[in-house]
Coordinates of C-alpha atoms and ligand atoms in Angstrom, one line a residue:
M26 CA 0.0 0.0 0.0
F27 CA 1.4 3.3 -1.0
I28 CA -0.2 5.4 1.6
Q29 CA -0.5 4.0 5.1
D30 CA -2.4 6.0 7.7
P31 CA -5.7 5.9 9.7
I32 CA -7.7 7.0 6.6
T33 CA -6.4 4.1 4.5
E34 CA -7.2 1.8 7.4
K35 CA -10.8 3.0 7.2
M36 CA -10.8 2.4 3.5
K37 CA -9.7 -1.2 3.6
P38 CA -13.0 -2.8 4.6
I39 CA -14.8 -0.8 1.9
M40 CA -12.2 -1.9 -0.7
A41 CA -12.6 -5.5 0.3
Q42 CA -16.4 -5.1 0.0
I43 CA -15.9 -3.7 -3.5
A44 CA -13.6 -6.5 -4.5
D45 CA -16.2 -9.1 -3.3
E46 CA -18.9 -7.3 -5.3
I47 CA -16.8 -7.4 -8.4
K48 CA -16.0 -11.1 -8.0
K49 CA -19.7 -11.9 -7.7
S50 CA -20.8 -10.1 -10.9
S51 CA -21.1 -11.7 -14.3
K52 CA -20.7 -8.6 -16.4
I53 CA -19.2 -5.3 -15.5
I54 CA -19.2 -1.9 -17.1
I55 CA -16.5 0.4 -15.9
R56 CA -16.5 4.1 -16.8
Y57 CA -13.6 6.4 -15.9
H58 CA -12.5 10.0 -16.2
N59 CA -10.3 10.6 -19.2
D60 CA -7.2 11.7 -17.3
A61 CA -4.1 9.8 -16.0
D62 CA -5.7 9.2 -12.6
G63 CA -9.0 7.8 -14.0
I64 CA -7.3 5.8 -16.7
T65 CA -4.8 4.0 -14.5
G66 CA -7.5 3.1 -12.0
A67 CA -9.8 1.6 -14.6
L68 CA -6.8 -0.1 -16.2
A69 CA -5.7 -1.7 -13.0
I70 CA -9.2 -3.2 -12.4
Y71 CA -9.5 -4.2 -16.0
L72 CA -6.1 -6.0 -16.0
A73 CA -7.0 -7.8 -12.8
L74 CA -10.3 -9.1 -14.2
K75 CA -9.1 -10.2 -17.6
P76 CA -10.6 -12.2 -19.3
K77 CA -13.8 -11.6 -17.3
R78 CA -16.5 -9.8 -19.2
I79 CA -15.9 -6.2 -18.7
L80 CA -16.9 -3.3 -20.9
N81 CA -15.0 -0.1 -20.5
Y82 CA -15.8 3.5 -21.5
Q83 CA -14.0 6.6 -20.9
N84 CA -15.8 9.7 -19.8
R85 CA -15.0 13.1 -21.2
G86 CA -15.1 15.4 -18.1
V87 CA -16.5 14.6 -14.7
T88 CA -20.3 14.4 -15.5
Y89 CA -22.1 11.1 -15.9
E90 CA -24.7 11.8 -18.6
P91 CA -28.2 10.3 -18.6
S92 CA -27.6 9.1 -22.2
D93 CA -24.6 7.1 -21.0
A94 CA -26.6 5.7 -18.0
L95 CA -29.3 4.5 -20.4
S96 CA -26.7 2.9 -22.6
D97 CA -25.3 1.1 -19.6
I98 CA -28.7 -0.1 -18.5
R99 CA -29.4 -1.4 -22.1
N100 CA -26.1 -3.2 -22.2
L101 CA -26.7 -4.9 -18.8
Q102 CA -30.4 -5.4 -18.8
Y103 CA -30.5 -9.2 -19.4
E104 CA -27.5 -10.0 -17.1
E105 CA -27.9 -12.2 -14.1
A106 CA -25.4 -10.3 -12.0
P107 CA -24.6 -6.9 -13.6
L108 CA -22.4 -4.2 -12.1
I109 CA -21.5 -0.6 -13.0
I110 CA -18.3 1.0 -11.6
L111 CA -17.7 4.7 -12.0
T112 CA -14.3 6.1 -11.1
D113 CA -12.8 9.5 -10.8
F114 CA -16.0 11.2 -11.9
S115 CA -19.8 11.3 -11.5
T116 CA -20.1 12.8 -8.0
N117 CA -21.0 16.3 -9.0
S118 CA -24.6 17.6 -8.9
E119 CA -24.8 17.5 -12.7
S120 CA -24.5 13.7 -12.6
R121 CA -27.5 13.3 -10.3
E122 CA -30.0 12.4 -12.9
A123 CA -27.8 9.7 -14.4
R124 CA -27.0 8.2 -11.0
Q125 CA -30.7 8.1 -10.2
L126 CA -31.5 6.3 -13.4
I127 CA -29.1 3.5 -12.4
K128 CA -30.5 3.4 -8.9
K129 CA -34.0 3.0 -10.3
S130 CA -32.9 0.3 -12.7
G131 CA -31.8 -1.9 -9.8
I132 CA -28.3 -2.5 -11.3
P133 CA -25.7 -2.3 -8.5
L134 CA -23.6 0.8 -8.7
I135 CA -20.1 1.3 -7.2
I136 CA -18.6 4.8 -7.2
I137 CA -14.9 5.3 -6.5
D138 CA -14.0 8.9 -6.5
H139 CA -11.9 11.5 -4.7
H140 CA -13.5 14.8 -6.0
P141 CA -14.7 17.0 -3.2
I142 CA -18.3 16.2 -2.4
E143 CA -21.0 18.6 -3.6
E144 CA -23.9 16.6 -2.2
Q145 CA -24.8 13.4 -0.4
I146 CA -24.6 10.6 -2.9
K147 CA -24.4 7.7 -0.5
K148 CA -28.0 6.8 -1.1
E149 CA -27.5 6.7 -4.9
A150 CA -24.7 4.2 -5.0
D151 CA -24.6 0.7 -3.5
I152 CA -21.0 1.2 -2.4
Y153 CA -19.4 4.7 -2.4
L154 CA -15.7 4.9 -1.7
S155 CA -14.5 8.4 -1.1
P156 CA -11.7 9.8 1.1
W157 CA -14.0 12.7 1.9
E158 CA -16.5 10.4 3.6
I159 CA -13.9 9.3 6.2
G160 CA -12.0 12.5 7.0
G161 CA -9.6 12.4 4.0
D162 CA -9.1 14.6 1.0
S163 CA -8.4 14.5 -2.7
F164 CA -4.8 13.4 -2.3
Y165 CA -6.1 9.9 -1.9
T166 CA -6.7 9.7 -5.6
A167 CA -9.3 7.6 -7.4
G168 CA -6.7 5.7 -9.4
W169 CA -4.7 4.9 -6.3
M170 CA -7.8 3.5 -4.6
C171 CA -8.7 1.4 -7.7
C172 CA -5.1 0.0 -7.8
E173 CA -5.5 -1.2 -4.2
I174 CA -8.8 -2.9 -5.1
A175 CA -7.1 -4.4 -8.2
K176 CA -4.5 -6.0 -5.9
L177 CA -7.3 -7.6 -3.9
L178 CA -8.6 -9.0 -7.2
G179 CA -5.2 -10.5 -8.0
L180 CA -3.3 -7.9 -10.0
N181 CA 0.4 -8.3 -9.3
T182 CA 1.9 -5.8 -6.9
E183 CA 4.5 -4.6 -9.4
K184 CA 1.9 -3.6 -12.0
A185 CA -0.5 -2.2 -9.4
E186 CA 2.3 0.1 -8.0
E187 CA 3.4 1.2 -11.5
L188 CA -0.2 2.4 -12.1
S189 CA -0.6 3.8 -8.6
K190 CA 2.5 6.0 -9.1
I191 CA 1.1 7.4 -12.4
A192 CA -2.3 8.0 -10.7
L193 CA -0.8 9.9 -7.8
T194 CA 1.5 11.9 -10.1
G195 CA -1.2 12.8 -12.5
D196 CA -3.3 14.4 -9.8
K197 CA -0.3 15.8 -7.9
S198 CA -0.9 13.9 -4.7
I199 CA 1.3 14.8 -1.7
H200 CA 1.6 11.1 -1.0
Y201 CA 4.1 10.4 -3.7
D202 CA 7.2 12.2 -4.9
P203 CA 7.3 11.3 -8.6
E204 CA 10.2 10.3 -10.7
E205 CA 10.6 11.7 -14.2
K206 CA 9.2 8.5 -15.8
D207 CA 6.0 8.8 -13.7
K208 CA 5.5 12.3 -14.9
E209 CA 6.1 11.3 -18.5
K210 CA 3.6 8.4 -18.3
S211 CA 1.0 10.6 -16.7
I212 CA 1.4 13.2 -19.4
V213 CA 1.1 10.5 -22.1
L214 CA -2.1 9.1 -20.6
D215 CA -3.5 12.6 -20.2
Y216 CA -2.7 13.3 -23.9
I217 CA -4.3 10.1 -25.2
G218 CA -7.2 10.5 -22.9
I219 CA -8.2 13.8 -24.4
Y220 CA -8.0 12.7 -28.0
S221 CA -9.1 9.0 -28.1
K222 CA -12.6 8.4 -29.3
F223 CA -12.1 4.7 -30.3
P224 CA -13.4 1.6 -28.5
N225 CA -11.3 -0.6 -26.2
T226 CA -9.3 2.3 -25.1
L227 CA -7.9 0.6 -22.0
E228 CA -6.1 -2.0 -24.1
F229 CA -4.6 0.7 -26.1
Y230 CA -3.3 2.5 -23.0
E231 CA -1.7 -0.7 -21.8
S232 CA -0.1 -1.3 -25.2
V233 CA 1.3 2.3 -25.3
L234 CA 2.8 1.9 -21.8
N235 CA 4.5 -1.3 -23.0
D236 CA 5.7 -0.1 -26.4
R237 CA 8.8 2.1 -26.0
I238 CA 8.7 3.5 -29.6
L239 CA 5.0 4.4 -29.6
F240 CA 5.3 5.8 -26.0
T241 CA 8.2 8.0 -26.9
S242 CA 6.6 9.4 -30.0
I243 CA 3.4 10.4 -28.1
S244 CA 5.4 11.7 -25.2
S245 CA 7.5 14.0 -27.4
Q246 CA 4.3 15.4 -29.0
A247 CA 2.7 16.0 -25.6
M248 CA 5.8 17.6 -24.2
E249 CA 6.1 20.0 -27.1
K250 CA 2.5 21.2 -26.5
L251 CA 3.2 21.7 -22.8
E252 CA 6.4 23.7 -23.6
E253 CA 4.5 25.7 -26.1
I254 CA 1.9 26.6 -23.5
A255 CA 4.5 27.6 -20.9
R256 CA 6.2 29.7 -23.6
V257 CA 3.2 31.7 -24.7
A258 CA 1.7 32.0 -21.2
D259 CA 3.7 35.2 -20.5
K260 CA 1.9 37.0 -23.3
F261 CA -1.5 36.3 -21.7
S262 CA -0.5 36.8 -18.0
S263 CA -0.4 39.8 -15.7
I264 CA 1.5 39.9 -12.5
K265 CA 0.1 41.5 -9.3
K266 CA 1.5 41.8 -5.8
I267 CA -0.8 41.8 -2.8
N268 CA -0.2 42.1 0.9
F269 CA -1.6 39.3 3.0
S270 CA -1.0 38.9 6.8
N271 CA 2.1 41.1 6.5
R272 CA 3.6 39.1 3.7
E273 CA 3.8 39.9 0.0
I274 CA 2.2 37.4 -2.3
K275 CA 3.0 37.3 -6.0
I276 CA -0.1 36.5 -8.0
V277 CA 0.0 35.7 -11.7
I278 CA -3.3 35.9 -13.6
L279 CA -3.5 33.9 -16.7
Q280 CA -6.1 34.0 -19.5
L281 CA -6.6 30.3 -20.1
D282 CA -8.9 30.7 -23.1
K283 CA -6.0 32.3 -25.0
I284 CA -3.6 29.5 -24.5
V285 CA -5.8 26.3 -24.6
K286 CA -8.6 25.0 -26.8
T287 CA -11.6 23.1 -25.5
F288 CA -11.2 19.3 -25.9
S289 CA -7.5 19.5 -26.8
F290 CA -4.4 18.7 -24.8
P291 CA -3.6 20.0 -22.3
S292 CA -6.9 20.7 -20.4
K293 CA -7.3 24.0 -18.7
S294 CA -6.4 22.5 -15.4
K295 CA -3.2 20.7 -16.7
A296 CA -2.2 23.9 -18.5
T297 CA -2.5 25.9 -15.2
G298 CA -0.3 23.3 -13.6
A299 CA 2.3 23.5 -16.4
V300 CA 2.6 27.3 -16.1
F301 CA 2.6 27.1 -12.3
D302 CA 5.5 24.6 -12.4
K303 CA 7.5 26.9 -14.7
Y304 CA 7.5 29.7 -12.1
N305 CA 9.0 27.6 -9.3
E306 CA 8.9 30.5 -6.8
D307 CA 10.2 30.1 -3.2
T308 CA 8.2 33.0 -1.8
P309 CA 4.4 33.1 -1.5
F310 CA 3.1 32.6 -5.0
V311 CA -0.4 32.0 -6.5
L312 CA -1.4 31.4 -10.0
I313 CA -5.0 32.1 -11.1
G314 CA -6.1 30.9 -14.5
Y315 CA -9.5 31.9 -15.8
G316 CA -11.8 31.1 -18.7
Q317 CA -15.3 32.0 -19.5
K318 CA -16.8 29.6 -17.0
L319 CA -13.9 28.4 -14.9
I320 CA -11.3 29.6 -12.5
T321 CA -8.4 27.4 -11.6
I322 CA -6.0 28.3 -8.7
R323 CA -2.6 26.9 -7.7
S324 CA -0.9 28.0 -4.4
N325 CA 2.7 27.1 -3.5
L326 CA 3.6 25.9 -0.1
Q327 CA 4.8 29.3 1.1
A328 CA 1.4 30.8 0.2
Q329 CA -0.4 27.9 1.9
E330 CA 1.6 28.4 5.1
I331 CA 0.4 32.0 5.5
G332 CA -3.2 31.0 5.0
F333 CA -3.5 31.6 1.2
G334 CA -4.1 28.1 0.1
S335 CA -6.2 27.5 -3.0
D336 CA -9.0 25.8 -0.9
I337 CA -9.2 28.8 1.4
I338 CA -9.4 31.2 -1.5
V339 CA -12.2 29.2 -3.0
K340 CA -14.1 29.0 0.3
K341 CA -13.9 32.8 0.9
I342 CA -14.9 33.6 -2.7
K343 CA -17.9 31.3 -2.4
E344 CA -19.0 33.2 0.7
N345 CA -18.4 36.7 -0.8
L346 CA -19.7 36.1 -4.3
S347 CA -22.2 33.2 -3.8
D348 CA -24.3 34.3 -6.8
L349 CA -21.4 33.9 -9.3
I350 CA -20.0 30.6 -8.1
L351 CA -21.8 27.5 -9.4
S352 CA -19.5 25.0 -7.6
G353 CA -16.0 24.8 -6.4
G354 CA -13.6 23.0 -4.3
G355 CA -10.2 21.3 -4.1
H356 CA -7.2 21.2 -1.9
P357 CA -4.6 23.6 -0.6
G358 CA -2.3 23.3 -3.6
A359 CA -4.9 23.3 -6.3
S360 CA -8.6 24.2 -6.6
A361 CA -11.1 25.2 -9.2
M362 CA -14.5 26.9 -9.4
K363 CA -17.2 26.7 -12.0
I364 CA -18.5 30.2 -12.5
Q365 CA -21.3 32.2 -14.2
S366 CA -20.4 33.0 -17.7
N367 CA -18.1 36.1 -18.0
S368 CA -17.9 36.7 -14.3
A369 CA -14.2 35.8 -14.1
K370 CA -12.9 39.4 -13.9
I371 CA -15.1 40.3 -11.0
I372 CA -14.0 37.1 -9.2
V373 CA -10.3 37.7 -9.9
N374 CA -10.6 41.2 -8.5
E375 CA -12.3 39.8 -5.4
I376 CA -9.4 37.4 -4.9
L377 CA -6.9 40.3 -5.1
K378 CA -8.8 42.1 -2.4
L379 CA -8.8 39.2 0.1
S380 CA -6.8 39.9 3.2
Ligands
LIG403 MN1 -8.6 12.1 -10.1

């Protein structure tokens, strides 16, 4: 187990329960978020179960759509012991209708996710594994939890840990200090995740991880795009200094819509991360990226230490401008908010006024 603490102890019985449920089922659908964390989690369970009947679909974004729920019901309707697993997505309020469709169909539903909870979803899933339910946070990533479950299902430890490392790296968990090769793998999976529309995607991910030449070619393409983003970011950034509890904080404000396109690599969130990493400041530093409907925030450790962590910023803004914030959450290093269209400037100004 990569992480060992009281939270993971509380997770163990739930993980065992999930593994049992999986063993009992005759046909499984697994759906996963199309980023490195979601992909590695689904892949671990998939590899553990092979050649058991398992259908896999990747989900663009974090919302489970009613159309997908209906397709899942159709695919499983004549099964003796069907099961649906959703991982690294589907716990936001926009997914409620789809979750309720599954609930009403009577097909067992397992949700494994680490996104901050927007609402109580316990009643809508037969088993819900989330660190937030037991006093943890997003650093216990969905992919890592799935890898632990995959071990219980017989996946060998070496493979499970390789995938775990990619999952924790992809979502910047504090529980693992990544090596270069983990970073490269997570970027490659993120890249393919955004562009793949073909079936049997999990098998393709596994083949790419095992094919040095293919892996390197995709990696170099993805790296070029990340470097390009970091290079042009300056043109679309402004720098502010604010005083907060007697310390100066450097804040960079980045126009995300100018540097990334929707549905292309990198996503707005990964682009924010790439630009943040480029700065590498050792005094309090915060990066705010904004688009039409989204704000992403990264805070370095020095900013977190003086009380200007991303999660606190989001919490305060939600209080001050509740009308403009549709949802938001995250952890001290990285958070995001969904906002009313074209309200970003007002919100950024409000952040600059926080003290
Ligand atoms: Mn994740």
